[in-house]
CSV table of C-alpha atoms in Angstrom, one decimal:
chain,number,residue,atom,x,y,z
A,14,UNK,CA,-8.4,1.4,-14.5
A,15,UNK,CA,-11.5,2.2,-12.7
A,16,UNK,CA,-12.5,4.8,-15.4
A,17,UNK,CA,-11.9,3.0,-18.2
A,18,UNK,CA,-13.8,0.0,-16.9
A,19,UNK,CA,-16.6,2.1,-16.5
A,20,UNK,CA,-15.6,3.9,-19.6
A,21,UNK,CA,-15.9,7.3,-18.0
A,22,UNK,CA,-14.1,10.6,-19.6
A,23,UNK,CA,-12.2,12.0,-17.2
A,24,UNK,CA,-9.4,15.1,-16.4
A,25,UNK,CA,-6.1,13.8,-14.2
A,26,UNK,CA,-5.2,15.7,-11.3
A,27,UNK,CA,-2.8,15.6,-8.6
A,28,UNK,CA,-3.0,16.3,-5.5
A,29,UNK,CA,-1.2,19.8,-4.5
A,30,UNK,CA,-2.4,20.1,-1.0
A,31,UNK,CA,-4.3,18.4,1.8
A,32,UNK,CA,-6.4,20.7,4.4
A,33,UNK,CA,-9.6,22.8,5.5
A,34,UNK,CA,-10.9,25.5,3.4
A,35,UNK,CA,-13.3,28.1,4.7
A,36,UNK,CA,-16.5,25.7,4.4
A,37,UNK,CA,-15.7,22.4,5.1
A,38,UNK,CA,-12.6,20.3,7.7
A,39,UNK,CA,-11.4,17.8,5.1
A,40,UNK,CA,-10.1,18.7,1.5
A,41,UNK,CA,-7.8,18.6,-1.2
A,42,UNK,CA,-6.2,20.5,-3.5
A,43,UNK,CA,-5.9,19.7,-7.1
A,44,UNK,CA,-3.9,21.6,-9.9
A,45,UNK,CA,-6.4,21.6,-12.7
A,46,UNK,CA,-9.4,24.0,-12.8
A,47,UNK,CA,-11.8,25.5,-15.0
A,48,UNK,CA,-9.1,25.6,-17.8
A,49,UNK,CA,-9.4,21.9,-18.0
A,50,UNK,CA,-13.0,21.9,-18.0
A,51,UNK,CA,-13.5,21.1,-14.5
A,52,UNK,CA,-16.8,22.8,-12.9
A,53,UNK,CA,-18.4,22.5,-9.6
A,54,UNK,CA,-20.7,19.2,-8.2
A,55,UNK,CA,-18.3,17.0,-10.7
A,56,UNK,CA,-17.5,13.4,-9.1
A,57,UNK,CA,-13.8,13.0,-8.1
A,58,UNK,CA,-12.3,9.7,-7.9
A,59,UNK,CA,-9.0,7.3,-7.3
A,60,UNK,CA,-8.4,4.2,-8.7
A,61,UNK,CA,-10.0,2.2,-6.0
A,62,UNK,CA,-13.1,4.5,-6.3
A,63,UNK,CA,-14.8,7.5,-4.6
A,64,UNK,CA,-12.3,10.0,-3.3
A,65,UNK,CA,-14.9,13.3,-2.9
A,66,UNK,CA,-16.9,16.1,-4.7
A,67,UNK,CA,-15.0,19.7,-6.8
A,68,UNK,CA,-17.0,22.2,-4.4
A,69,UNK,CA,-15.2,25.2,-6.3
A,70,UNK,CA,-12.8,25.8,-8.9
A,71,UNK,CA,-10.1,28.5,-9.7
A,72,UNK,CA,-8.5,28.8,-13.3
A,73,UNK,CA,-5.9,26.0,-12.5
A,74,UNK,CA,-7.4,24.5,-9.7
A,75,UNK,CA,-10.1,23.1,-7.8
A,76,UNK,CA,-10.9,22.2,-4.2
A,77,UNK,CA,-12.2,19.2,-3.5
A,78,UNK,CA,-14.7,17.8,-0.7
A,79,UNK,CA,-13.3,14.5,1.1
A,80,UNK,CA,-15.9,12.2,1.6
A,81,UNK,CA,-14.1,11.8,4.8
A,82,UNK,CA,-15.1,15.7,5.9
A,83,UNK,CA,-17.9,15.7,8.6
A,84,UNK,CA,-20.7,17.5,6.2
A,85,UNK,CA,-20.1,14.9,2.7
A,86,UNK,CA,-23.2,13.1,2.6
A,87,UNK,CA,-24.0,10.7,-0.8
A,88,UNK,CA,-26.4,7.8,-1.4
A,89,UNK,CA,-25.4,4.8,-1.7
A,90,UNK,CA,-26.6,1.3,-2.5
A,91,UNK,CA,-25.9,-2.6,-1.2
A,92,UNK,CA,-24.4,-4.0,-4.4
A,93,UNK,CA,-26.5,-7.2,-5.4
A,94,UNK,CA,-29.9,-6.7,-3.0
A,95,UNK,CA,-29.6,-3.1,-4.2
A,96,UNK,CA,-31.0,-1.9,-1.0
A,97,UNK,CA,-29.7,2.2,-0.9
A,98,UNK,CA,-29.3,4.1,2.2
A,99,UNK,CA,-26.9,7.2,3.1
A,100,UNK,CA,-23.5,7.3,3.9
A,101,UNK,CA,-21.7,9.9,6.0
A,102,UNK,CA,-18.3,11.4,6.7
A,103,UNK,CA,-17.5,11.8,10.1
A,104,UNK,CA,-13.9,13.0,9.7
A,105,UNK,CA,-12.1,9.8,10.3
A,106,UNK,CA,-10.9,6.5,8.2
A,107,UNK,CA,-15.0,5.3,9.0
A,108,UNK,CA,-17.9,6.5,8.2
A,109,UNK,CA,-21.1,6.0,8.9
A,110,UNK,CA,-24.5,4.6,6.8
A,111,UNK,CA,-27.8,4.6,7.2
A,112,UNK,CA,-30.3,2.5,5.5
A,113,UNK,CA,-33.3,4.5,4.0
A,114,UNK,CA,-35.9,1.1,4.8
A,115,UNK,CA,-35.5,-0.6,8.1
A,116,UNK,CA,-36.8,-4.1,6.4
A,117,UNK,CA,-33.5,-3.7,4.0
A,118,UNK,CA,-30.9,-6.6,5.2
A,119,UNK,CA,-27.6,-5.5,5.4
A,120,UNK,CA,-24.2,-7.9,6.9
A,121,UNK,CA,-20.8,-7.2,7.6
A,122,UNK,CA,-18.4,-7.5,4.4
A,123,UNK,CA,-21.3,-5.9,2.0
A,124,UNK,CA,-20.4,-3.7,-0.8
A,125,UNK,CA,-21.3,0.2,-1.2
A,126,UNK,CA,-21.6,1.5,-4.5
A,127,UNK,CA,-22.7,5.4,-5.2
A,128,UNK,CA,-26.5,5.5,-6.4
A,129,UNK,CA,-26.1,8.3,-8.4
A,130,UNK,CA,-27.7,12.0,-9.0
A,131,UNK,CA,-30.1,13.5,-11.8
A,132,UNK,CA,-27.6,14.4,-14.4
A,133,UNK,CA,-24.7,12.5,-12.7
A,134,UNK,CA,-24.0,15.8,-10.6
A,135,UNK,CA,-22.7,15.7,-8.3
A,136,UNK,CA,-22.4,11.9,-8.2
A,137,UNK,CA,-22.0,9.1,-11.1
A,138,UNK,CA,-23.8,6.1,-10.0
A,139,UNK,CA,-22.1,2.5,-9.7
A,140,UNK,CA,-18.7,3.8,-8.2
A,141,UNK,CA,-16.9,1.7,-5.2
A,142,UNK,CA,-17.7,3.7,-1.7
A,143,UNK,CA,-16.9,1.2,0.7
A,144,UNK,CA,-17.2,-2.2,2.4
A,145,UNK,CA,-19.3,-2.9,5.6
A,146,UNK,CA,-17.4,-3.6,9.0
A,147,UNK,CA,-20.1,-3.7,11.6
A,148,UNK,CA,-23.7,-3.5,11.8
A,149,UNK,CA,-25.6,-1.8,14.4
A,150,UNK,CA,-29.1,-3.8,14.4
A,151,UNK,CA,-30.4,-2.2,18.3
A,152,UNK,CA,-33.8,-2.6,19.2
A,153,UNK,CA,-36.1,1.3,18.7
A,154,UNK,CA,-34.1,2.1,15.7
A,155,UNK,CA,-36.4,3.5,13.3
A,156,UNK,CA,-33.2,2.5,10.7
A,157,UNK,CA,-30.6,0.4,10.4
A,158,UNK,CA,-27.3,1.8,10.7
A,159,UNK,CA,-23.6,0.4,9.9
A,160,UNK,CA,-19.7,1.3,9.6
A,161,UNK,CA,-17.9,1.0,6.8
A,162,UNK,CA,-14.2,1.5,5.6
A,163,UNK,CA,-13.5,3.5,2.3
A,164,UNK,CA,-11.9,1.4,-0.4
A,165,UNK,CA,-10.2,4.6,-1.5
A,166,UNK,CA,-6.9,5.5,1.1
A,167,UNK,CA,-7.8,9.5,1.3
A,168,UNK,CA,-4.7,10.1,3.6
A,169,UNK,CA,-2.7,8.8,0.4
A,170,UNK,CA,-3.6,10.3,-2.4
A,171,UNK,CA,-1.1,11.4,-4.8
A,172,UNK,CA,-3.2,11.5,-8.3
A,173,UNK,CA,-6.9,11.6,-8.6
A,174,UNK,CA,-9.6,11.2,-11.5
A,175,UNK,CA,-12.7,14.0,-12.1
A,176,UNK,CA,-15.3,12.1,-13.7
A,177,UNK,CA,-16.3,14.9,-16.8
A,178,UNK,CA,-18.8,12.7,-18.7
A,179,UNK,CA,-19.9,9.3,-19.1
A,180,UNK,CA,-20.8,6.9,-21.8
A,181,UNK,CA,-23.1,4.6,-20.0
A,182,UNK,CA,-26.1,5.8,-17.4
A,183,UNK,CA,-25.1,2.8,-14.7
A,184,UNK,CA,-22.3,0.4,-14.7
A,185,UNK,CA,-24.2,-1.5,-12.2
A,186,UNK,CA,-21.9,-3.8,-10.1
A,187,UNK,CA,-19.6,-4.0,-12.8
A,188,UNK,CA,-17.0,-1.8,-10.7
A,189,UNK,CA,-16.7,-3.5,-7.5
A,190,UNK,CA,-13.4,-4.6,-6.5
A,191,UNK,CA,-12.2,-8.5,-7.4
A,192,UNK,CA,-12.2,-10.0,-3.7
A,193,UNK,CA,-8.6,-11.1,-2.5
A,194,UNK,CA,-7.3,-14.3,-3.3
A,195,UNK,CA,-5.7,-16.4,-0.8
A,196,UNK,CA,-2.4,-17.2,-1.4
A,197,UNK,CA,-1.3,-19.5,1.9
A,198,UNK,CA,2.5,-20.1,2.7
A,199,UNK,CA,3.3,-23.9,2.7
A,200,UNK,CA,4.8,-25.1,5.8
C-alpha cells in the first residue's frame, strides 16, 4: 500500500537471508538482482516504510543495507515543522538522530520522514523512518539529539519493496502512518 500511495514503481523481493556481509553488520538478502532491474543506491522499503539501501547486486540477487547496521546513515525530516536532521543505525531496534540546527524544536511522538537525495539515489524523499521516543535537550550540546523506533519491524521481514522509479518528486507528509484509534473495552 505504501508504494501505491506514493505511486512509486517498484520490483518485489523476498527476503532469502538475514546477516553480515563483508562491509557492513546488518543485512539482508533478497532474490531479485540485476535481472529485474535492480542496481546499487536504490531505496528498499516494507509496507510500513524504510527498511535499508541495495549496496550490491548479483544477477538474482541483491544485498541490502539495514538501516539498523551501525554505518546506515540518511537524512531525515520532522514531518509538519519540516525541521531535517540525521538519523543513525546503531545496530539495535533504536536509532539515533541528530538535528542539523539546534534552534529546530523537536518532542517526543514526532514523525521522521526520509528527505530525499539528488536523483532519488540512494533515498526517495517523503518515506516513514520513524517516530520519536525521547529527546535528549542537555545543556553544551552544539545539537539536539533524540531516539526513535523504526516503523518498519526489520527482524520480520518476509517481503520487501525496491523503489525503481517514481512518478512524483515529494509525496510530502502524505505517507505518514494513520495514528491508532482507540478502541476501549466497556466494563
Amino acid at each position: 500500500d505504501l508504494a501505491g500511495q506514493a505511486r512509486f514503481r517498484v520490483v518485489a523481493a523476498k527476503v532469502l537471508a538475514y546477516g553480515a556481509s563483508t562491509n557492513f553488520d546488518q543485512t539482508i538478502t533478497l532474490d531479485v538482482g540485476r535481472a529485474s532491474g535492480i542496481t546499487r543506491d536504490m531505496t528498499v522499503i516494507s509496507g510500513k516504510g524504510l527498511v535499508g539501501v541495495i549496496k550490491s547486486t548479483t544477477a538474482n540477487s541483491s544485498i541490502v543495507q539495514l538501516m539498523s547496521d551501525p554505518g546506515f546513515r540518511v537524512g531525515v525530516r520532522i514531518a509538519e515543522s519540516q525541521s531535517m536532521g540525521i538519523l543513525s543505525g546503531k545496530g539495535s531496534n533504536y536509532f539515533d538522530l541528530e538535528l542539523l540546527d539546534a534552534r529546530d524544536n523537536i518532542k517526543q511522538g514526532d514523525v521522521l520522514l526520509s528527505r530525499g537525495s539528488d536523483g532519488n539515489k540512494p533515498f526517495v524523499p517523503g518515506i516513514p523512518v520513524g517516530i520519536v521516543l525521547s529527546v535528549n535537550n542537555s545543556i553544551g550540546q552544539l545539537t539536539k539529539s533524540a531516539e526513535v523506533r523504526p516503523f518498519t519491524e526489520l527482524s520480520a521481514l518476509g517481503v520487501v519493496a525496491i523503489i525503481t522509479s517514481t512518478r512524483v518528486n515529494d509525496p510530502r507528509d502524505s505517507l505518514i502512518p494513520k495514528a491508532p484509534i482507540a478502541s476501549p473495552t466497556p466494563t
